[in-house]
Structures are given as structure tokens and as C-alpha cells.
Coordinates of C-alpha atoms in Angstrom, one line a residue:
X1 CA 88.3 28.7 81.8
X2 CA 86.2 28.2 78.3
X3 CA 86.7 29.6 75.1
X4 CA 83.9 31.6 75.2
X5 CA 85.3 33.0 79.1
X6 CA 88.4 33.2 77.3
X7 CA 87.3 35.7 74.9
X8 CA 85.3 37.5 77.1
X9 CA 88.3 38.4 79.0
X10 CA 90.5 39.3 76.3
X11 CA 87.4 41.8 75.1
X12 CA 87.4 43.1 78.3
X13 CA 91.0 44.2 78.5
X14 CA 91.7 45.5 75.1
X15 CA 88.5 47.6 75.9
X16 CA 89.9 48.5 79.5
X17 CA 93.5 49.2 77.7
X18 CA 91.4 51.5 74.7
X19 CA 89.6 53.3 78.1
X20 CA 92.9 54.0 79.3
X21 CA 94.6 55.1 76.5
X22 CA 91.9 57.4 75.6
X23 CA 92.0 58.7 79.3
X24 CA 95.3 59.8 78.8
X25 CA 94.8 61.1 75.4
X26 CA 92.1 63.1 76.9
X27 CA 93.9 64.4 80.1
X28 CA 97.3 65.4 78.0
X29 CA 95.7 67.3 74.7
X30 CA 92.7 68.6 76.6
X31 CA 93.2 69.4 80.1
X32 CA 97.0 69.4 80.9
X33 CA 98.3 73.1 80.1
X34 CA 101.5 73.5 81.1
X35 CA 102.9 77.3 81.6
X36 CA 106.5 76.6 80.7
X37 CA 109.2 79.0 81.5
X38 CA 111.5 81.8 79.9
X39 CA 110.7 84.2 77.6
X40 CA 107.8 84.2 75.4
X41 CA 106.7 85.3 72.2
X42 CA 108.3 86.9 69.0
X43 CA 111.9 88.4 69.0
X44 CA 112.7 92.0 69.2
X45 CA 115.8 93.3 67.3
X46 CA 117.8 94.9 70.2
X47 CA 119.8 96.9 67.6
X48 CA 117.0 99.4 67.5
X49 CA 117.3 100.4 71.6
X50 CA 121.1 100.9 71.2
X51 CA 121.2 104.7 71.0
X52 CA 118.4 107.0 71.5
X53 CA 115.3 108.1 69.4
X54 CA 114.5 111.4 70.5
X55 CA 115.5 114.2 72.6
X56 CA 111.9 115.4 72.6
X57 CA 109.7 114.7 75.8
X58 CA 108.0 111.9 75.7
X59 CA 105.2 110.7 77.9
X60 CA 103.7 106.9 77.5
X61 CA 100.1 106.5 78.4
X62 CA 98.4 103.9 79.4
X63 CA 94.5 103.0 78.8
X64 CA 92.4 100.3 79.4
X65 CA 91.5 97.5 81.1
X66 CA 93.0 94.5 83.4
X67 CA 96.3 93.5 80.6
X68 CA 97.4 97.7 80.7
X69 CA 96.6 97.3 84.7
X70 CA 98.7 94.0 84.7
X71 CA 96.4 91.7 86.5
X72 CA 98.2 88.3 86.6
X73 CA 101.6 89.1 86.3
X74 CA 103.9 87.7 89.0
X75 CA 104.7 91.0 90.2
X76 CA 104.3 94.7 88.6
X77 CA 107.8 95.2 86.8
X78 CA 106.3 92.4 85.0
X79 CA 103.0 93.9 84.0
X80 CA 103.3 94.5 80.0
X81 CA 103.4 98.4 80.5
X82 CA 106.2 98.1 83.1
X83 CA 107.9 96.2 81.0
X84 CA 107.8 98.7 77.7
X85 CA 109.2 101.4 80.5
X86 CA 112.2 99.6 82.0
X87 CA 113.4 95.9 82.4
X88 CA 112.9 94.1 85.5
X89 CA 115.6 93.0 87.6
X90 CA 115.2 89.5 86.5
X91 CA 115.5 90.3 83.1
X92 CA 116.2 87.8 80.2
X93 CA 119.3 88.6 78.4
X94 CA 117.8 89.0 74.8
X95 CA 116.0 91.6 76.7
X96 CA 117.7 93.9 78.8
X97 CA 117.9 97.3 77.8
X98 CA 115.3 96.6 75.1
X99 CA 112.8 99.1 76.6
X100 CA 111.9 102.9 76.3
X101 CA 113.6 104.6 79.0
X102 CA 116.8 102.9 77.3
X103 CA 115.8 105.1 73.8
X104 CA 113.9 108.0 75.3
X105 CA 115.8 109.7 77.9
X106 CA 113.0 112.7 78.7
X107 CA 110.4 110.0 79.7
X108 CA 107.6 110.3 81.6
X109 CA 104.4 107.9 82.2
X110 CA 100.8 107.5 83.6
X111 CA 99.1 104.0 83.9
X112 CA 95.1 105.2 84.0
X113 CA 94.0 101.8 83.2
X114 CA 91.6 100.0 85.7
X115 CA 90.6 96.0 86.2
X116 CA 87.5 94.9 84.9
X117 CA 86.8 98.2 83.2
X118 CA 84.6 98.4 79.9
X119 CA 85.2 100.4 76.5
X120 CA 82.2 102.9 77.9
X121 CA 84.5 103.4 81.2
X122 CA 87.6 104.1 78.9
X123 CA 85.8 106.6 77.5
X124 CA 85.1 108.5 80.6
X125 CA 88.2 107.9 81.9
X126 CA 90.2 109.7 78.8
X127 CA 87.2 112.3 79.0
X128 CA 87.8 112.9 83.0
X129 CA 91.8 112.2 83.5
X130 CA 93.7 112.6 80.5
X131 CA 94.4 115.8 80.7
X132 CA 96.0 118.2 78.1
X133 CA 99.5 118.0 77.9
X134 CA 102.2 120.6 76.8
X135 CA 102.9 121.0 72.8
X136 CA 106.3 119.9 73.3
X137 CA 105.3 116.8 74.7
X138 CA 104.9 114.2 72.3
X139 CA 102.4 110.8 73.3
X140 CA 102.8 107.5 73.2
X141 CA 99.5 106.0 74.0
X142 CA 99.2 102.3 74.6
X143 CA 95.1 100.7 74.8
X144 CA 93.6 97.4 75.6
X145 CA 89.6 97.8 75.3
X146 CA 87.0 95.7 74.2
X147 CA 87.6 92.5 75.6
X148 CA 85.4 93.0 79.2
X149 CA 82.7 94.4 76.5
X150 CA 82.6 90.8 75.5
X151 CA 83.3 88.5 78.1
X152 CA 81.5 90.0 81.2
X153 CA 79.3 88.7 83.0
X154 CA 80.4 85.0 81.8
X155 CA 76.7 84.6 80.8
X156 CA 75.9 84.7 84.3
X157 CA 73.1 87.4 83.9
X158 CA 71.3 88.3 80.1
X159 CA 73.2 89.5 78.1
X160 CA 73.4 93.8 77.4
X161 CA 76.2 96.3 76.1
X162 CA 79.2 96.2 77.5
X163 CA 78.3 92.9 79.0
X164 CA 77.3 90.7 76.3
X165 CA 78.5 87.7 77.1
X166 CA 75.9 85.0 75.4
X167 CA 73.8 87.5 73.1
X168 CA 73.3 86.7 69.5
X169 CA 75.0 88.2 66.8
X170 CA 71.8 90.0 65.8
X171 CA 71.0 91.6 69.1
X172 CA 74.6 92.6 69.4
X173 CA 74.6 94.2 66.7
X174 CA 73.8 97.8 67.8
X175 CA 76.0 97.5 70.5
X176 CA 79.2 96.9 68.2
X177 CA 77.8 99.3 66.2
X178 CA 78.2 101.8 68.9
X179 CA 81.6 100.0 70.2
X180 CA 82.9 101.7 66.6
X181 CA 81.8 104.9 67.7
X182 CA 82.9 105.0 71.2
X183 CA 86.1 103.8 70.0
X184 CA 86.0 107.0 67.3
X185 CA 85.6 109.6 70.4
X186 CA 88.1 107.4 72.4
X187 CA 91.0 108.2 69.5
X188 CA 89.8 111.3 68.7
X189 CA 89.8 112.9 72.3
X190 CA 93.2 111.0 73.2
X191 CA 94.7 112.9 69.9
X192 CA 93.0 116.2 71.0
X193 CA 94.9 116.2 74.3
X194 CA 98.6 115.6 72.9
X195 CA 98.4 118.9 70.5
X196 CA 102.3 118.3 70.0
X197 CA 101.3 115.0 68.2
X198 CA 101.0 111.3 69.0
X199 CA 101.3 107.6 68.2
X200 CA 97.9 105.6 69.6
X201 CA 99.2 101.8 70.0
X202 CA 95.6 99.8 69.8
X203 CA 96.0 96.0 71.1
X204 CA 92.7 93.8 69.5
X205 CA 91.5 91.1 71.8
X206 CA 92.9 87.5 72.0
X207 CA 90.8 84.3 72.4
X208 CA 91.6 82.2 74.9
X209 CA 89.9 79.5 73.0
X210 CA 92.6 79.8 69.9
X211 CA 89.9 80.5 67.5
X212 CA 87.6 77.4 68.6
X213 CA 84.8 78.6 70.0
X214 CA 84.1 75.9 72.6
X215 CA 83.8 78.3 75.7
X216 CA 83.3 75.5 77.3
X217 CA 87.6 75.2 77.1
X218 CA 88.0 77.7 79.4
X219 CA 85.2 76.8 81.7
X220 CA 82.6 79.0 80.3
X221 CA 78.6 78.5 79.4
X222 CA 78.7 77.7 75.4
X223 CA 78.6 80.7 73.4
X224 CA 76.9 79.9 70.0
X225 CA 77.4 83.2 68.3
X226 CA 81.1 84.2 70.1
X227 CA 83.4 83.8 67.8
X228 CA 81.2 85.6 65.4
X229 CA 80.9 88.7 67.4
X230 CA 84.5 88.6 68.7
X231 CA 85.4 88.9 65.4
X232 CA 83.7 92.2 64.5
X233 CA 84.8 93.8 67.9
X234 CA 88.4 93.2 66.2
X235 CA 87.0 94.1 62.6
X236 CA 85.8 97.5 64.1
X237 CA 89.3 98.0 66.1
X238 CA 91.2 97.5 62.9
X239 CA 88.3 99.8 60.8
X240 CA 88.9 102.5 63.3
X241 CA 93.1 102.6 63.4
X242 CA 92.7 102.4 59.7
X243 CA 91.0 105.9 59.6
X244 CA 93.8 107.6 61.7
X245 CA 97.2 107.7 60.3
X246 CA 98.7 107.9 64.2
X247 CA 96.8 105.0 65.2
X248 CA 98.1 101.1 64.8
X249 CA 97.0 98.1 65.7
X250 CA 98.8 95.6 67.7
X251 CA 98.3 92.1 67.0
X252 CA 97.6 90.2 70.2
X253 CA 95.1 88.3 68.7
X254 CA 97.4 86.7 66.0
X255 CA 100.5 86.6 68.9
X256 CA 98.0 84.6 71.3
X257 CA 96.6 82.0 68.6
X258 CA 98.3 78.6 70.0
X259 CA 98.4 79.4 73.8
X260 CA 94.9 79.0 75.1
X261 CA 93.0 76.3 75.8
X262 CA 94.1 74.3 72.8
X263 CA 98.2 74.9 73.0
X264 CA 98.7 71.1 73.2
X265 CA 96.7 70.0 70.5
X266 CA 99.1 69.8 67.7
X267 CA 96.5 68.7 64.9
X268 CA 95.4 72.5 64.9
X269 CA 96.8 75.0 62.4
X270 CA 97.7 77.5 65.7
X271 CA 99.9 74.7 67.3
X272 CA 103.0 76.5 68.1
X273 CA 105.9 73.4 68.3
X274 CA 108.5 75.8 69.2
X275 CA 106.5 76.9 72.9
X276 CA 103.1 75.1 72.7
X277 CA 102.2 76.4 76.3
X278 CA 99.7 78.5 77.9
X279 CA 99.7 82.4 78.2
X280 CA 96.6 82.9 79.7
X281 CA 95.9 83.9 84.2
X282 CA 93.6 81.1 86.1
X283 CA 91.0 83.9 85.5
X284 CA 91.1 82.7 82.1
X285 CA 90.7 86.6 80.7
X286 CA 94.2 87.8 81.3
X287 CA 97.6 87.1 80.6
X288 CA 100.0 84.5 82.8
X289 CA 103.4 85.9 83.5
X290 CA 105.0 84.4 80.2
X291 CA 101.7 86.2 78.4
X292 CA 102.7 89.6 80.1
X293 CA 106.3 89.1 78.0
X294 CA 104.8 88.0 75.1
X295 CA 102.2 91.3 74.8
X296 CA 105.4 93.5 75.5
X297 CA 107.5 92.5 72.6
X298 CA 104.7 92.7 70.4
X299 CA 104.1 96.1 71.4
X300 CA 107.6 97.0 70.9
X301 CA 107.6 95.4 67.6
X302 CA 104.4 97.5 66.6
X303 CA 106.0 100.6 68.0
X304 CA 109.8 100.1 66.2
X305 CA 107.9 99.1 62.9
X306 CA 105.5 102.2 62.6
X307 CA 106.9 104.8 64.9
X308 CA 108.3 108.2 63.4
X309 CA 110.4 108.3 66.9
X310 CA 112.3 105.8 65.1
X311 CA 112.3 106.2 61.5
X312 CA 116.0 107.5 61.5
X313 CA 116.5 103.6 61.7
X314 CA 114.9 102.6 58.5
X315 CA 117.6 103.3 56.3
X316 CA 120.2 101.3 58.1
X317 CA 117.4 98.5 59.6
X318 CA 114.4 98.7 57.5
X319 CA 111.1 98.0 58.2
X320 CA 110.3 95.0 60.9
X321 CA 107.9 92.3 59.2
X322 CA 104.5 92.6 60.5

């Protein structure tokens, strides 16, 4: 073989090396997503579930859509609201008897939430279902709404309210306008029905993208304006519990920032090193398993840091960091 044959084989194998190491750059950062295993998300101090809160009834209410329901959870002691309730027989450690019933021994509950349902369906179902309770009865409400507002139909049909999945940020603008007063008469008429006095525990909504925008990630027609209006459905949540001293917001956007489509991309100022997994069901809009564990501590976390259940603990515990 010639020089020049020479050299045109060595240029064809450091380019066939270069195609195969960028393959499995490629595959590794941007496709592979592995679940992992064991428990997820932040820690709970267990010293606040070690004697009880209350001797007052207590009844836990659920709201919402498909992550209250627990669609994508391995089974429904795993759901997020089970899991607030009681432990699952397969329990972690850190975990067990870190729950309600283990702090509020006159418990009851209701799950009303229903898959695929919109913040206009919330509505009516708190108007319809919810009904009054007794003044001795104190509430614990837990919500998840907003998030099939914004991701139905997956840009399969135009864009409308409630389902406005591709608009622009200018056309969605009424309808987030009147996502902030649906989500008024949602808190309002949930505090109306518990006249003994409650604590309304308001998840905003995650991004399975981890704060990219390329909807493309997760298998989804590109979204120019998304992120954009994402963003004030979670500025309007956090505008509305500000207005209500019983209302606070739990942070499921911030807890889910580094476990989406992106979790192995450690470049990106979400990369989580200590789980850099993914928390997210194949249907790309709900929680995995491991998510379903991560959204209940954070709940609990939101409920020990702001409840008044609990505020007999301060003085020894003080306040959990946000």
C-alpha cells in the first residue's frame, strides 16, 4: 500500500474511532436513564414522628390529578399520598414510622384526585365532593394541579385552556390569567368546607426536561414558548399560597430539577452526583416509583416545617431549612 493509501486509511479510522466515541457519548448522556434503586430524594428528620401531634381529628385530603392518584407507582402503598398515611410493608428503614397515622392517631382520609384531570375539573370536583366537615375536624389538604393544564394534548390538536400544550406565551396569556383565579376559588372553597381550620399543602409542577426546554427530551413536538409559560403557571401557584396564610407551597419543581431527561448530563447546574437518576413514569408526565418517594418526603418536609400540628417541636427542633 502507498503513502497516500496509507493515509487514507489512518483518516478513515481515527474518523470511524471519533464516530464511535461520539456514539457512546451520545447514547450514555442523552438517552441512557437509568432508574436506580432505594430511596429517593431529601431526608426527613424522623425525630419529629416519635410522639404524637395532636389529639384533634384530623382528616388528610387529597386533590388533583394523576401524582395525588399515584399513576406510576409500583403499587398503591407506594403512591405519594399512601405513603404520607402509613409506610408500606417494604419500607426503607430511615423511613418507617415516618408517616401521619404514626403522629395523628384520630386520622381519617379521602383521595378525590382523578388521572388526567385539569385545574377546571379540580374545581368542580372540590365544588361537587368535598363536602363540609365537622368544626372539630381539622384539614390537611394535599393538591397537584396545573400540570395536565399544560401538557395535554402533547401538541397533538391546537392548542386551548386547559390544554395548551404548543400555544404562545401571548395567547396563553388569558388562560393563566384565569388559572390564578380558578386556583383562588379552588383555596377558598377547600377552606370554606373545613370551618374548624386547615393547612392547604400546594405541590407546583416539575419539568421533566430539568429546566431545558428541549421537549423534544422527552419525546415531545418542540415547544418554543414552554418553559416560559411553565414558569408563570408556577409564578401564579406561588402568588396564590402567598395570599393565604394556611396555604404552602411544596417544592416539587426544585426536588425534581436533575431527574428528568437530563439526570446524566453532569455539565448542567441540576446534576445531582449523589442520585443522578430518573424520577419520571414511561408516560413521561408522572412520577417512577423512586419519584413517588421523593414527592412524599418533600411533602412531609413542607408539612413538619410550616404546620401548627407541629409547632410544639420548634422549640426543641427548630425550623426545617426550606
Amino acid at each position: 500500500m502507498g503513502t497516500k493509501g496509507q493515509k487514507r486509511l489512518r483518516l478513515i479510522l481515527a474518523v470511524g474511532v471519533l464516530l464511535i466515541i461520539g456514539s457512546v457519548f451520545y447514547i450514555r448522556f442523552f438517552l441512557v436513564r437509568p432508574i436506580g434503586s432505594g430511596p429517593a430524594g431529601p431526608r426527613v428528620d424522623a425525630s419529629y414522628f416519635t410522639q404524637p401531634w395532636t389529639d384533634r381529628p384530623v382528616k388528610v385530603v387529597g386533590i388533583g390529578d394523576s401524582i395525588t392518584a399515584g399513576l406510576g407507582a409500583d403499587t398503591p402503598d407506594h403512591s405519594f399520598f399512601n405513603r404520607l398515611l402509613r409506610n408500606p410493608a417494604d419500607e426503607f428503614d430511615e423511613m418507617r414510622n415516618v408517616c401521619l397515622s404514626a403522629v395523628i392517631p384520630n386520622l381519617e382520609f379521602e383521595n378525590l384526585a382523578v388521572s388526567g384531570s385539569t385545574s377546571e375539573q379540580h374545581l368542580d370536583t372540590i365544588r361537587e365532593r368535598l363536602i363540609p366537615q365537622n368544626p372539630d375536624v381539622f384539614g390537611l389538604v394535599v393538591i397537584t394541579t396545573g400540570g395536565n393544564d399544560l401538557i395535554h394534548s402533547y401538541g397533538r390538536r391546537p392548542p386551548e385552556e386547559c390544554a395548551m400544550y404548543g400555544a404562545t406565551l401571548d395567547q396563553s396569556a388569558p388562560w393563566i390569567d384565569r388559572f390564578g383565579k380558578r386556583l383562588d376559588a379552588i383555596l377558598d372553597t377547600i377552606t370554606a368546607r373545613f370551618p374548624g381550620g386547615c393547612e392547604i399543602y400546594l405541590a407546583n409542577i416539575y419539568d421533566p426536561t430539568d429546566g431545558v426546554g428541549d421537549a423534544p427530551s422527552i419525546y415531545l413536538p418542540h415547544w418554543p414558548d414552554g418553559l416560559e409559560i411553565h414558569s408563570r403557571y408556577n409564578d401564579v401557584i406561588a402568588a396564590c399560597a402567598a395570599r393565604r396564610p394556611n396555604t404552602h407551597v411544596v417544592p416539587l419543581y426544585a426536588t425534581f430539577l436533575g431527574h428528568g431527561s437530563h439526570c446524566r448530563q453532569f455539565w448542567r447546574s441540576t446534576y445531582d452526583s449523589s442520585d443522578p437518576t430518573y424520577w419520571y413514569f414511561q408516560n413521561i408526565e408522572d412520577p417512577n416509583d423512586r419519584g413517588y418517594d421523593a414527592i412524599r418526603r418533600v411533602f412531609l418536609n413542607t408539612i413538619v416545617k410550616n404546620s401548627a400540628l407541629v409547632s410544639s417541636f420548634d422549640s426543641v427542633h427548630g425550623q426545617l431549612g426550606g
